[in-house]
GROMACS .gro file of C-alpha atoms in nm:
model
  237
    1UNK     CA    1 -20.135   0.437 -23.672
    2UNK     CA    2 -19.767   0.457 -23.752
    3UNK     CA    3 -19.507   0.450 -23.470
    4UNK     CA    4 -19.349   0.800 -23.416
    5UNK     CA    5 -18.972   0.774 -23.410
    6UNK     CA    6 -18.703   1.020 -23.323
    7UNK     CA    7 -18.314   0.978 -23.384
    8UNK     CA    8 -18.062   1.161 -23.166
    9UNK     CA    9 -17.708   1.094 -23.241
   10UNK     CA   10 -17.405   1.315 -23.306
   11UNK     CA   11 -17.277   1.123 -23.605
   12UNK     CA   12 -17.452   1.203 -23.933
   13UNK     CA   13 -17.364   0.879 -24.090
   14UNK     CA   14 -17.527   0.694 -23.802
   15UNK     CA   15 -17.840   0.917 -23.834
   16UNK     CA   16 -17.854   0.831 -24.202
   17UNK     CA   17 -17.825   0.448 -24.143
   18UNK     CA   18 -18.127   0.436 -23.885
   19UNK     CA   19 -18.309   0.697 -24.108
   20UNK     CA   20 -18.293   0.480 -24.417
   21UNK     CA   21 -18.399   0.157 -24.214
   22UNK     CA   22 -18.689   0.336 -24.095
   23UNK     CA   23 -18.797   0.456 -24.412
   24UNK     CA   24 -18.819   0.087 -24.519
   25UNK     CA   25 -19.047  -0.005 -24.240
   26UNK     CA   26 -19.408   0.059 -24.301
   27UNK     CA   27 -19.498   0.058 -23.944
   28UNK     CA   28 -19.249   0.346 -23.857
   29UNK     CA   29 -19.265   0.718 -23.924
   30UNK     CA   30 -18.941   0.926 -23.863
   31UNK     CA   31 -19.072   1.241 -23.706
   32UNK     CA   32 -18.723   1.422 -23.675
   33UNK     CA   33 -18.363   1.380 -23.617
   34UNK     CA   34 -18.124   1.566 -23.382
   35UNK     CA   35 -17.731   1.570 -23.357
   36UNK     CA   36 -17.745   1.663 -22.985
   37UNK     CA   37 -17.952   1.553 -22.691
   38UNK     CA   38 -18.041   1.921 -22.586
   39UNK     CA   39 -18.221   1.986 -22.907
   40UNK     CA   40 -18.412   1.651 -22.844
   41UNK     CA   41 -18.511   1.755 -22.497
   42UNK     CA   42 -18.658   2.087 -22.623
   43UNK     CA   43 -18.838   1.899 -22.898
   44UNK     CA   44 -19.002   1.659 -22.653
   45UNK     CA   45 -19.128   1.947 -22.450
   46UNK     CA   46 -19.401   2.002 -22.717
   47UNK     CA   47 -19.417   1.690 -22.933
   48UNK     CA   48 -19.525   1.329 -22.850
   49UNK     CA   49 -19.285   1.040 -22.957
   50UNK     CA   50 -19.333   0.678 -22.943
   51UNK     CA   51 -18.963   0.572 -22.960
   52UNK     CA   52 -18.619   0.739 -22.961
   53UNK     CA   53 -18.312   0.582 -23.123
   54UNK     CA   54 -18.071   0.723 -22.904
   55UNK     CA   55 -17.678   0.741 -22.906
   56UNK     CA   56 -17.474   0.737 -22.570
   57UNK     CA   57 -17.157   0.934 -22.634
   58UNK     CA   58 -17.250   1.269 -22.711
   59UNK     CA   59 -17.137   1.623 -22.628
   60UNK     CA   60 -17.273   1.845 -22.348
   61UNK     CA   61 -17.546   1.590 -22.244
   62UNK     CA   62 -17.486   1.223 -22.283
   63UNK     CA   63 -17.742   0.962 -22.366
   64UNK     CA   64 -17.746   0.819 -22.013
   65UNK     CA   65 -17.800   1.159 -21.854
   66UNK     CA   66 -18.063   1.241 -22.127
   67UNK     CA   67 -18.272   0.941 -22.024
   68UNK     CA   68 -18.233   1.036 -21.644
   69UNK     CA   69 -18.364   1.397 -21.740
   70UNK     CA   70 -18.689   1.253 -21.881
   71UNK     CA   71 -18.996   1.273 -21.656
   72UNK     CA   72 -19.209   1.037 -21.874
   73UNK     CA   73 -18.977   0.882 -22.143
   74UNK     CA   74 -19.101   0.715 -22.469
   75UNK     CA   75 -18.961   0.374 -22.564
   76UNK     CA   76 -18.591   0.388 -22.584
   77UNK     CA   77 -18.347   0.203 -22.814
   78UNK     CA   78 -17.980   0.252 -22.778
   79UNK     CA   79 -17.766   0.285 -23.083
   80UNK     CA   80 -17.402   0.282 -22.953
   81UNK     CA   81 -17.047   0.197 -23.083
   82UNK     CA   82 -16.981   0.068 -22.743
   83UNK     CA   83 -17.139  -0.211 -22.547
   84UNK     CA   84 -17.005  -0.131 -22.196
   85UNK     CA   85 -17.309   0.081 -22.113
   86UNK     CA   86 -17.565  -0.206 -22.179
   87UNK     CA   87 -17.609  -0.300 -21.804
   88UNK     CA   88 -17.636   0.066 -21.692
   89UNK     CA   89 -17.898   0.158 -21.966
   90UNK     CA   90 -18.122  -0.158 -21.906
   91UNK     CA   91 -18.141  -0.040 -21.556
   92UNK     CA   92 -18.290   0.260 -21.691
   93UNK     CA   93 -18.568   0.054 -21.874
   94UNK     CA   94 -18.443   0.087 -22.219
   95UNK     CA   95 -18.622  -0.145 -22.462
   96UNK     CA   96 -18.304  -0.262 -22.660
   97UNK     CA   97 -17.940  -0.198 -22.703
   98UNK     CA   98 -17.795  -0.189 -23.073
   99UNK     CA   99 -17.415  -0.195 -23.121
  100UNK     CA  100 -17.292  -0.012 -23.417
  101UNK     CA  101 -17.247  -0.086 -23.705
  102UNK     CA  102 -17.632  -0.180 -23.711
  103UNK     CA  103 -17.753  -0.423 -23.948
  104UNK     CA  104 -18.110  -0.427 -24.090
  105UNK     CA  105 -18.213  -0.756 -23.940
  106UNK     CA  106 -18.091  -0.650 -23.602
  107UNK     CA  107 -18.286  -0.329 -23.615
  108UNK     CA  108 -18.599  -0.524 -23.712
  109UNK     CA  109 -18.560  -0.739 -23.410
  110UNK     CA  110 -18.589  -0.406 -23.215
  111UNK     CA  111 -18.879  -0.288 -23.401
  112UNK     CA  112 -19.065  -0.628 -23.331
  113UNK     CA  113 -18.994  -0.541 -22.948
  114UNK     CA  114 -19.140  -0.188 -23.005
  115UNK     CA  115 -19.467  -0.345 -23.165
  116UNK     CA  116 -19.494  -0.579 -22.899
  117UNK     CA  117 -19.475  -0.344 -22.624
  118UNK     CA  118 -19.697  -0.078 -22.770
  119UNK     CA  119 -19.969  -0.347 -22.860
  120UNK     CA  120 -19.930  -0.588 -22.580
  121UNK     CA  121 -20.129  -0.385 -22.315
  122UNK     CA  122 -20.376  -0.498 -22.096
  123UNK     CA  123 -20.748  -0.488 -22.207
  124UNK     CA  124 -20.897  -0.180 -21.989
  125UNK     CA  125 -21.261  -0.088 -22.023
  126UNK     CA  126 -21.415   0.206 -21.864
  127UNK     CA  127 -21.789   0.179 -21.799
  128UNK     CA  128 -21.972   0.507 -21.755
  129UNK     CA  129 -22.222   0.519 -21.487
  130UNK     CA  130 -22.360   0.835 -21.310
  131UNK     CA  131 -22.392   0.661 -20.989
  132UNK     CA  132 -22.078   0.475 -20.942
  133UNK     CA  133 -21.854   0.438 -21.249
  134UNK     CA  134 -21.625   0.147 -21.286
  135UNK     CA  135 -21.335   0.021 -21.486
  136UNK     CA  136 -21.262  -0.348 -21.604
  137UNK     CA  137 -20.881  -0.437 -21.602
  138UNK     CA  138 -20.737  -0.770 -21.711
  139UNK     CA  139 -20.540  -0.907 -21.428
  140UNK     CA  140 -20.437  -1.249 -21.577
  141UNK     CA  141 -20.501  -1.427 -21.896
  142UNK     CA  142 -20.847  -1.528 -21.815
  143UNK     CA  143 -20.975  -1.284 -21.559
  144UNK     CA  144 -21.114  -0.931 -21.582
  145UNK     CA  145 -21.147  -0.744 -21.252
  146UNK     CA  146 -21.419  -0.476 -21.189
  147UNK     CA  147 -21.275  -0.170 -20.997
  148UNK     CA  148 -21.493   0.112 -20.899
  149UNK     CA  149 -21.313   0.446 -20.953
  150UNK     CA  150 -21.416   0.583 -20.629
  151UNK     CA  151 -21.218   0.303 -20.452
  152UNK     CA  152 -20.897   0.385 -20.651
  153UNK     CA  153 -20.610   0.560 -20.415
  154UNK     CA  154 -20.298   0.544 -20.633
  155UNK     CA  155 -20.180   0.398 -20.980
  156UNK     CA  156 -19.817   0.329 -20.961
  157UNK     CA  157 -19.584   0.256 -21.263
  158UNK     CA  158 -19.367  -0.062 -21.240
  159UNK     CA  159 -19.186  -0.040 -21.573
  160UNK     CA  160 -19.408  -0.252 -21.794
  161UNK     CA  161 -19.680  -0.297 -21.553
  162UNK     CA  162 -19.900  -0.088 -21.309
  163UNK     CA  163 -20.007  -0.148 -20.956
  164UNK     CA  164 -20.348  -0.027 -20.882
  165UNK     CA  165 -20.388   0.050 -20.512
  166UNK     CA  166 -20.757   0.062 -20.403
  167UNK     CA  167 -20.951   0.064 -20.070
  168UNK     CA  168 -21.017  -0.302 -20.127
  169UNK     CA  169 -20.701  -0.443 -20.268
  170UNK     CA  170 -20.395  -0.415 -20.505
  171UNK     CA  171 -20.398  -0.521 -20.862
  172UNK     CA  172 -20.112  -0.559 -21.106
  173UNK     CA  173 -20.199  -0.521 -21.474
  174UNK     CA  174 -19.985  -0.488 -21.789
  175UNK     CA  175 -20.028  -0.134 -21.923
  176UNK     CA  176 -19.842   0.219 -21.922
  177UNK     CA  177 -19.934   0.488 -21.671
  178UNK     CA  178 -20.009   0.729 -21.958
  179UNK     CA  179 -20.245   0.510 -22.148
  180UNK     CA  180 -20.436   0.414 -21.806
  181UNK     CA  181 -20.443   0.777 -21.677
  182UNK     CA  182 -20.587   0.888 -22.015
  183UNK     CA  183 -20.894   0.669 -21.947
  184UNK     CA  184 -20.964   0.815 -21.618
  185UNK     CA  185 -21.197   1.139 -21.549
  186UNK     CA  186 -20.948   1.440 -21.547
  187UNK     CA  187 -21.178   1.595 -21.260
  188UNK     CA  188 -21.111   1.300 -21.035
  189UNK     CA  189 -20.753   1.195 -21.126
  190UNK     CA  190 -20.419   1.373 -21.173
  191UNK     CA  191 -20.075   1.247 -21.267
  192UNK     CA  192 -19.827   1.387 -21.016
  193UNK     CA  193 -19.496   1.211 -21.132
  194UNK     CA  194 -19.356   0.995 -21.397
  195UNK     CA  195 -19.464   0.697 -21.171
  196UNK     CA  196 -19.769   0.810 -21.004
  197UNK     CA  197 -20.131   0.901 -21.085
  198UNK     CA  198 -20.366   0.967 -20.771
  199UNK     CA  199 -20.731   1.012 -20.690
  200UNK     CA  200 -20.777   1.384 -20.592
  201UNK     CA  201 -21.042   1.298 -20.344
  202UNK     CA  202 -20.826   1.063 -20.150
  203UNK     CA  203 -20.551   1.321 -20.082
  204UNK     CA  204 -20.515   1.355 -19.693
  205UNK     CA  205 -20.248   1.649 -19.705
  206UNK     CA  206 -20.016   1.839 -19.928
  207UNK     CA  207 -19.674   1.932 -19.789
  208UNK     CA  208 -19.410   2.098 -19.983
  209UNK     CA  209 -19.348   1.866 -20.297
  210UNK     CA  210 -19.526   1.567 -20.161
  211UNK     CA  211 -19.876   1.418 -20.115
  212UNK     CA  212 -19.995   1.209 -19.826
  213UNK     CA  213 -20.272   0.934 -19.907
  214UNK     CA  214 -20.360   0.662 -19.647
  215UNK     CA  215 -20.039   0.747 -19.439
  216UNK     CA  216 -19.806   0.708 -19.738
  217UNK     CA  217 -19.622   1.004 -19.910
  218UNK     CA  218 -19.579   1.037 -20.287
  219UNK     CA  219 -19.342   1.287 -20.428
  220UNK     CA  220 -19.469   1.534 -20.687
  221UNK     CA  221 -19.242   1.547 -20.988
  222UNK     CA  222 -19.077   1.878 -21.067
  223UNK     CA  223 -19.247   1.929 -21.394
  224UNK     CA  224 -19.600   1.830 -21.257
  225UNK     CA  225 -19.583   2.054 -20.923
  226UNK     CA  226 -19.746   2.371 -21.056
  227UNK     CA  227 -20.039   2.197 -21.235
  228UNK     CA  228 -20.105   1.954 -20.931
  229UNK     CA  229 -20.108   2.224 -20.682
  230UNK     CA  230 -20.345   2.453 -20.906
  231UNK     CA  231 -20.579   2.166 -20.966
  232UNK     CA  232 -20.593   2.071 -20.601
  233UNK     CA  233 -20.668   2.451 -20.520
  234UNK     CA  234 -20.941   2.446 -20.761
  235UNK     CA  235 -21.087   2.136 -20.649
  236UNK     CA  236 -21.108   2.295 -20.280
  237UNK     CA  237 -21.442   2.438 -20.159
   0.00000   0.00000   0.00000
């Protein structure tokens, strides 16, 4: 399966450079290009992308604020003529920062990072059992840990890793929240934020835009709140 790419840049020449590079790389597929970030945001509402090649200096909504507006961002590679934004964007968990003019070998280095990030996820195996389903997760190089689904409280995103909070302990694995959540039964778990997926039956209280589990509160993201409250309501007796 090819890696789906998006280019957002207000310079047509810069778009063409990245576009030509992508067309030469078999693993990549360019889905669309946009000359401003507002169009990019609208596109992402209804389309799934693996990586965005993103400029910083753009009118109306610059690249940094574009990133901050995303609830569940794909991989991000900055393509900018200026290097002074590098530290700020790395704090936003961008994968790489390319300074224009971008040479093909430098972009290939970024592509290698993309491949490594997308392919280097923990092995996670869901075992179906009517009585007590469980999941195996790789918690280090040699150990696979068995976790019963009915013991999971909250799964929390930690950039490249996840923290699985359970009734019996906490476990760190290398995976994305989206990939892990997709393995779980939809009737039992729900994504409430870009950083949290929770077990519905472990919810102690819902107040405003937050959920309480085991004495801790977790904020519901704005784009999730309607679906979360509807699903909680439907799960009630």
